[in-house]
PDB file of C-alpha atoms in Angstrom:
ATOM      1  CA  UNK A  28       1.358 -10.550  26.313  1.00 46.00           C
ATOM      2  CA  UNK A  29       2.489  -9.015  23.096  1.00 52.00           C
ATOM      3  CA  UNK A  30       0.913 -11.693  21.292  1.00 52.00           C
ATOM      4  CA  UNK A  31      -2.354 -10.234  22.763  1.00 52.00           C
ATOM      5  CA  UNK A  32      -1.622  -6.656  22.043  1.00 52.00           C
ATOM      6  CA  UNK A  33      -0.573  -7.642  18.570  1.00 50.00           C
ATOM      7  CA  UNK A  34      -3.830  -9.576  18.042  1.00 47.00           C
ATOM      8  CA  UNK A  35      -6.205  -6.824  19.715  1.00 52.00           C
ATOM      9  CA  UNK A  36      -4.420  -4.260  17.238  1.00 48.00           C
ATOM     10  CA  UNK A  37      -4.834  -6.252  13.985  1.00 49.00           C
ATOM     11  CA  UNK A  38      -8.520  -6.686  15.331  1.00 52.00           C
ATOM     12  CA  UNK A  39      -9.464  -2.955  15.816  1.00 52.00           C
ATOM     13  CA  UNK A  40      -7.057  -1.605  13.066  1.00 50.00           C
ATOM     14  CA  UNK A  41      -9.291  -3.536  10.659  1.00 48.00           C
ATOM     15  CA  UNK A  42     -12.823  -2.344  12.340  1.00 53.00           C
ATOM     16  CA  UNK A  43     -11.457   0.856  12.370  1.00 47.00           C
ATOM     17  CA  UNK A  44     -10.749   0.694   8.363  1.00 47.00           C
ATOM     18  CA  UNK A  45     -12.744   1.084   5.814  1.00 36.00           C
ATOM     19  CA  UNK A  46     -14.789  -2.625   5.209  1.00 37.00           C
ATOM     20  CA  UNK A  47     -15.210  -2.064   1.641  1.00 37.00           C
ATOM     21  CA  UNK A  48     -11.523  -1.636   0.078  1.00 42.00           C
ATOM     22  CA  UNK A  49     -10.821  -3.350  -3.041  1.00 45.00           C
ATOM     23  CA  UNK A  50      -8.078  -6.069  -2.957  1.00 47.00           C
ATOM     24  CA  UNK A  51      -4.588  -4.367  -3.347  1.00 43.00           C
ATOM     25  CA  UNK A  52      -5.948  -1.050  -1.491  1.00 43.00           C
ATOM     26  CA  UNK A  53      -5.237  -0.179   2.071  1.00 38.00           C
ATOM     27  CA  UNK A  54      -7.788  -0.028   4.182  1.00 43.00           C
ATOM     28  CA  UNK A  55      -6.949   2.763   5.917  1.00 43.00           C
ATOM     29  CA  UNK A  56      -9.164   5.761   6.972  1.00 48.00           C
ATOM     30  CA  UNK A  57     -10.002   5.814  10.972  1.00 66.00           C
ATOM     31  CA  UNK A  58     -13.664   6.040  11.669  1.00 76.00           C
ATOM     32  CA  UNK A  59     -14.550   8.869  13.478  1.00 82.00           C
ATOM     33  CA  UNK A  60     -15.061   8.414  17.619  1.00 81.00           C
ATOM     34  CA  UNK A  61     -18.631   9.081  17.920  1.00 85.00           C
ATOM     35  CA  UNK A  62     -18.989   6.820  14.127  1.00 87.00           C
ATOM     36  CA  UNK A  63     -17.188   4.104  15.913  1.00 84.00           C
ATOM     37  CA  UNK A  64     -19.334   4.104  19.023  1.00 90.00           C
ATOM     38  CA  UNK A  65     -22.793   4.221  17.133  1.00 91.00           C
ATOM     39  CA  UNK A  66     -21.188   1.166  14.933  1.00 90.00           C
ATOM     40  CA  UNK A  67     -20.460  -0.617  18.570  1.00 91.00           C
ATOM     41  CA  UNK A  68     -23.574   0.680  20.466  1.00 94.00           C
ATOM     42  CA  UNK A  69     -26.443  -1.670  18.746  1.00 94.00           C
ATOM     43  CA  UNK A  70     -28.943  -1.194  21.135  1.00 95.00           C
ATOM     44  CA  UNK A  71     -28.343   2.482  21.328  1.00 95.00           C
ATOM     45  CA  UNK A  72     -28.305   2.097  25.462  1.00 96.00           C
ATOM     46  CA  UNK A  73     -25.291   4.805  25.402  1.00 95.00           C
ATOM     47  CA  UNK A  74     -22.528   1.582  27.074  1.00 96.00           C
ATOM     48  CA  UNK A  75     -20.776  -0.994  24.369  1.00 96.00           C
ATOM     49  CA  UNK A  76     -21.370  -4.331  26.315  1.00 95.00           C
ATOM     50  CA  UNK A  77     -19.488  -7.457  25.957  1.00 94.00           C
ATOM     51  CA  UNK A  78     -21.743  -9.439  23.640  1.00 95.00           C
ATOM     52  CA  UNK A  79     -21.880  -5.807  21.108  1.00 94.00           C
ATOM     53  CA  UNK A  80     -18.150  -6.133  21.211  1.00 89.00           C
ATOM     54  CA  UNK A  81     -18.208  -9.360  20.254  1.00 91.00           C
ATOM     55  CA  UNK A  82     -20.774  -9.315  17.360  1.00 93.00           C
ATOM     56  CA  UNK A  83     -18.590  -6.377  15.698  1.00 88.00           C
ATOM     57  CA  UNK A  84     -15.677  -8.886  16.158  1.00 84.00           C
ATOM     58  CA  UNK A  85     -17.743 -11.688  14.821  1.00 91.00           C
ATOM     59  CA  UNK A  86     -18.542  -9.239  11.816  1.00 91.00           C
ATOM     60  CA  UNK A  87     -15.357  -7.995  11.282  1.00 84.00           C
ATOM     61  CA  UNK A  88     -13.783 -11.868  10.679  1.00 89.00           C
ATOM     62  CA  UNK A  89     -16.279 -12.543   8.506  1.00 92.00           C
ATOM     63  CA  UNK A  90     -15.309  -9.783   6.483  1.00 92.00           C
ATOM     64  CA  UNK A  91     -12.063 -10.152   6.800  1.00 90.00           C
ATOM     65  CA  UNK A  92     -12.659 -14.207   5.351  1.00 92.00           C
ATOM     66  CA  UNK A  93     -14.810 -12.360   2.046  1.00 94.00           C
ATOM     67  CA  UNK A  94     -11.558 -10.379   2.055  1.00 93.00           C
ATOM     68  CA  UNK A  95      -9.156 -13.644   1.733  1.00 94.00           C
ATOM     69  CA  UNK A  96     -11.803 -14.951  -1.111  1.00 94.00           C
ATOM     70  CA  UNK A  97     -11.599 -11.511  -2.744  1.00 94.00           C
ATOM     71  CA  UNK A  98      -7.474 -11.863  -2.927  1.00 93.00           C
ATOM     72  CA  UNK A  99      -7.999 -15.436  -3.846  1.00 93.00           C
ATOM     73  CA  UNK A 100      -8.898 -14.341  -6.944  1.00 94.00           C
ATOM     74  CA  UNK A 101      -6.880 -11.574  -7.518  1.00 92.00           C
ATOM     75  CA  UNK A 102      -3.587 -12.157  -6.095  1.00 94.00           C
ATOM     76  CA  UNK A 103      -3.757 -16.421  -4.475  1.00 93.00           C
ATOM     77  CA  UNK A 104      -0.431 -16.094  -2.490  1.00 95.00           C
ATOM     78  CA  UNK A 105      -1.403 -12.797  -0.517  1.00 94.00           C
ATOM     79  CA  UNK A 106      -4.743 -15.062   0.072  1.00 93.00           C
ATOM     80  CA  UNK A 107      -2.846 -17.894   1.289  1.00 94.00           C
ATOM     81  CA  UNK A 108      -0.649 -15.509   3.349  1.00 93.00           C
ATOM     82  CA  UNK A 109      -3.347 -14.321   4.974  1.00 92.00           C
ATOM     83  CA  UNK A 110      -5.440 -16.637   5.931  1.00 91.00           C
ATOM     84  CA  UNK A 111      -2.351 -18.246   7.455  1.00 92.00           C
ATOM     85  CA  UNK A 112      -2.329 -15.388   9.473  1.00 87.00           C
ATOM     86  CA  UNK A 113      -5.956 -15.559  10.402  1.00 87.00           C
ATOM     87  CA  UNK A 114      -5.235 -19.246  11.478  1.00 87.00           C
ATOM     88  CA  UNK A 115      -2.252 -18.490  13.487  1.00 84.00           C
ATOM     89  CA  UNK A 116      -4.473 -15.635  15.279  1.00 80.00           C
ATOM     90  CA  UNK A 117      -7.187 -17.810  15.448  1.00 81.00           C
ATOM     91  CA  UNK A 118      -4.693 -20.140  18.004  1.00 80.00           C
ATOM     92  CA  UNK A 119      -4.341 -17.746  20.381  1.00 73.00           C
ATOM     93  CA  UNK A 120      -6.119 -19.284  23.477  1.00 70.00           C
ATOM     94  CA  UNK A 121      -7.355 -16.165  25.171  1.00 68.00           C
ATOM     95  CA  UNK A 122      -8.332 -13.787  22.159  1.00 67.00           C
ATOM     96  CA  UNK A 123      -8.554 -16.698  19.332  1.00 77.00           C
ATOM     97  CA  UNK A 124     -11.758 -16.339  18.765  1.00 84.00           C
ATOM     98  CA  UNK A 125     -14.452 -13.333  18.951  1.00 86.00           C
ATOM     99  CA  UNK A 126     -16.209 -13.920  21.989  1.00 89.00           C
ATOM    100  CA  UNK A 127     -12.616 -14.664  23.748  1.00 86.00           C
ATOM    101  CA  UNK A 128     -11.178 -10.887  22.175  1.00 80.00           C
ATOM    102  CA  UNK A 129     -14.363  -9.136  23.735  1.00 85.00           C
ATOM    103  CA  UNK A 130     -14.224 -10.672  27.111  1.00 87.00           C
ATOM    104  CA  UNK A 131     -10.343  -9.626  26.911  1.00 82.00           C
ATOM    105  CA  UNK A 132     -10.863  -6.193  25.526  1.00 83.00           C
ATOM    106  CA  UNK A 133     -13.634  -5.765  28.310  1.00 91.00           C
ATOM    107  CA  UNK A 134     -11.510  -6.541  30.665  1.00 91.00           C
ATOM    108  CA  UNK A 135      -8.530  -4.801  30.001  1.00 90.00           C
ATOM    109  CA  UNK A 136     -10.314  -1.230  29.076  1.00 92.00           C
ATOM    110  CA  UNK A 137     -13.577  -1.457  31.366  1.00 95.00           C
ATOM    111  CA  UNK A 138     -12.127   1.125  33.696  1.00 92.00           C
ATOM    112  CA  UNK A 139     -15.144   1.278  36.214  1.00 91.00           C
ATOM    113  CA  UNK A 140     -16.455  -2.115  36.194  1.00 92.00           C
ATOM    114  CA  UNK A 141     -19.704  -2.593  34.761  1.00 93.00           C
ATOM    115  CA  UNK A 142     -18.864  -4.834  32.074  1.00 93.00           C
ATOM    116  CA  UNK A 143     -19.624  -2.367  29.486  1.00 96.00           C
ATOM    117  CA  UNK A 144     -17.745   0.439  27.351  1.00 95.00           C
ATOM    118  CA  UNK A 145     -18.951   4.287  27.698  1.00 94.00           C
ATOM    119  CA  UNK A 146     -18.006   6.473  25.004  1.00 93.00           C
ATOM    120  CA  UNK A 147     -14.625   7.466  27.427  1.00 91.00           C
ATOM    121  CA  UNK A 148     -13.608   3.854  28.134  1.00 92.00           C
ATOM    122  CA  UNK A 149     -14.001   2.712  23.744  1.00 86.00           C
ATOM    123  CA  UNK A 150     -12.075   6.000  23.286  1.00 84.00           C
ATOM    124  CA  UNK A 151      -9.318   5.253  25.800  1.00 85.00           C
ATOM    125  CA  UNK A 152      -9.211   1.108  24.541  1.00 78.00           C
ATOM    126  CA  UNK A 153      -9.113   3.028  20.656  1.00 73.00           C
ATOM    127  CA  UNK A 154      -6.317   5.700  21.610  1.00 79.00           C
ATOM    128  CA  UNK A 155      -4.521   2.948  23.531  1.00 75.00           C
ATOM    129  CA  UNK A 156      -4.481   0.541  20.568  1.00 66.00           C
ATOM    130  CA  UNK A 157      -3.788   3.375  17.966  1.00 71.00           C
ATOM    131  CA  UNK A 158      -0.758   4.045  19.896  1.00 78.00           C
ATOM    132  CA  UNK A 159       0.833   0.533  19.885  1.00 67.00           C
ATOM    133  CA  UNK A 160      -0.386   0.320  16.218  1.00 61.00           C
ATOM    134  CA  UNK A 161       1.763   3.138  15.543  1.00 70.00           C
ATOM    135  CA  UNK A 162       4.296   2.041  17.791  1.00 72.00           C
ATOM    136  CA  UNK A 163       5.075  -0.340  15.308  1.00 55.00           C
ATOM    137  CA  UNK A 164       3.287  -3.846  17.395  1.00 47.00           C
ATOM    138  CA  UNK A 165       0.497  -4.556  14.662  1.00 44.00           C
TER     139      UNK A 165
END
């Protein structure tokens, strides 16, 4: 299970930073709730639905490989480290992959049901993951 909680944080501590950080910056810089939830919200229907979830996710490793080729140049063993960590992630047999994370994250923070994320339930699943973050499991 902390595999799992370690993955989902990685996953949302990069949505929640800033996309466009130049190699050798942190990405830090939490997007605001209501931000976050118009980023998440595509169809602007008010609820974050499964397959929203998992297009953000799908986005945010394909940023995340531009990143890698961005180190590549700059720094090549930070690139190789992690993409190695993007593989080993990338293993994990129930959030290895986007749509796998999304159905997981749905799960786990879709308090009432409906297999989709109100503004409460993405800012409980955002609180809950900023707390292990800082907890020290990311």
């Amino acid at each position: 299970m902390k595999n799992k909680s370690t993955f989902m944080v990685l996953v949302f501590s990069f949505l929640l930073a800033s996309a466009n950080a130049a190699p050798g910056e942190s990405p830090r810089g939490d997007i605001p709730p209501d931000e976050l939830f118009a980023r998440l919200d595509v169809d602007r229907s008010a609820l974050v639905d499964e397959s929203e979830l998992a297009l953000a996710l799908k986005f945010h490793e394909q940023r995340r490989m531009e990143r890698i080729a961005e180190w590549a140049e700059v720094d090549a063993r930070r690139a190789e480290f992690l993409q190695a960590r993007m593989i080993s992630e990338q293993a994990d047999s129930m959030l290895g992959t986007p749509d796998r994370a999304a159905a997981f994250i749905m799960a786990n923070f879709d308090r009432d049901g409906d297999w989709e994320l109100d503004r409460e339930e993405v800012g409980q699943a955002f609180s809950s993951l900023r707390k292990w973050r800082s907890e020290g499991r990311s």
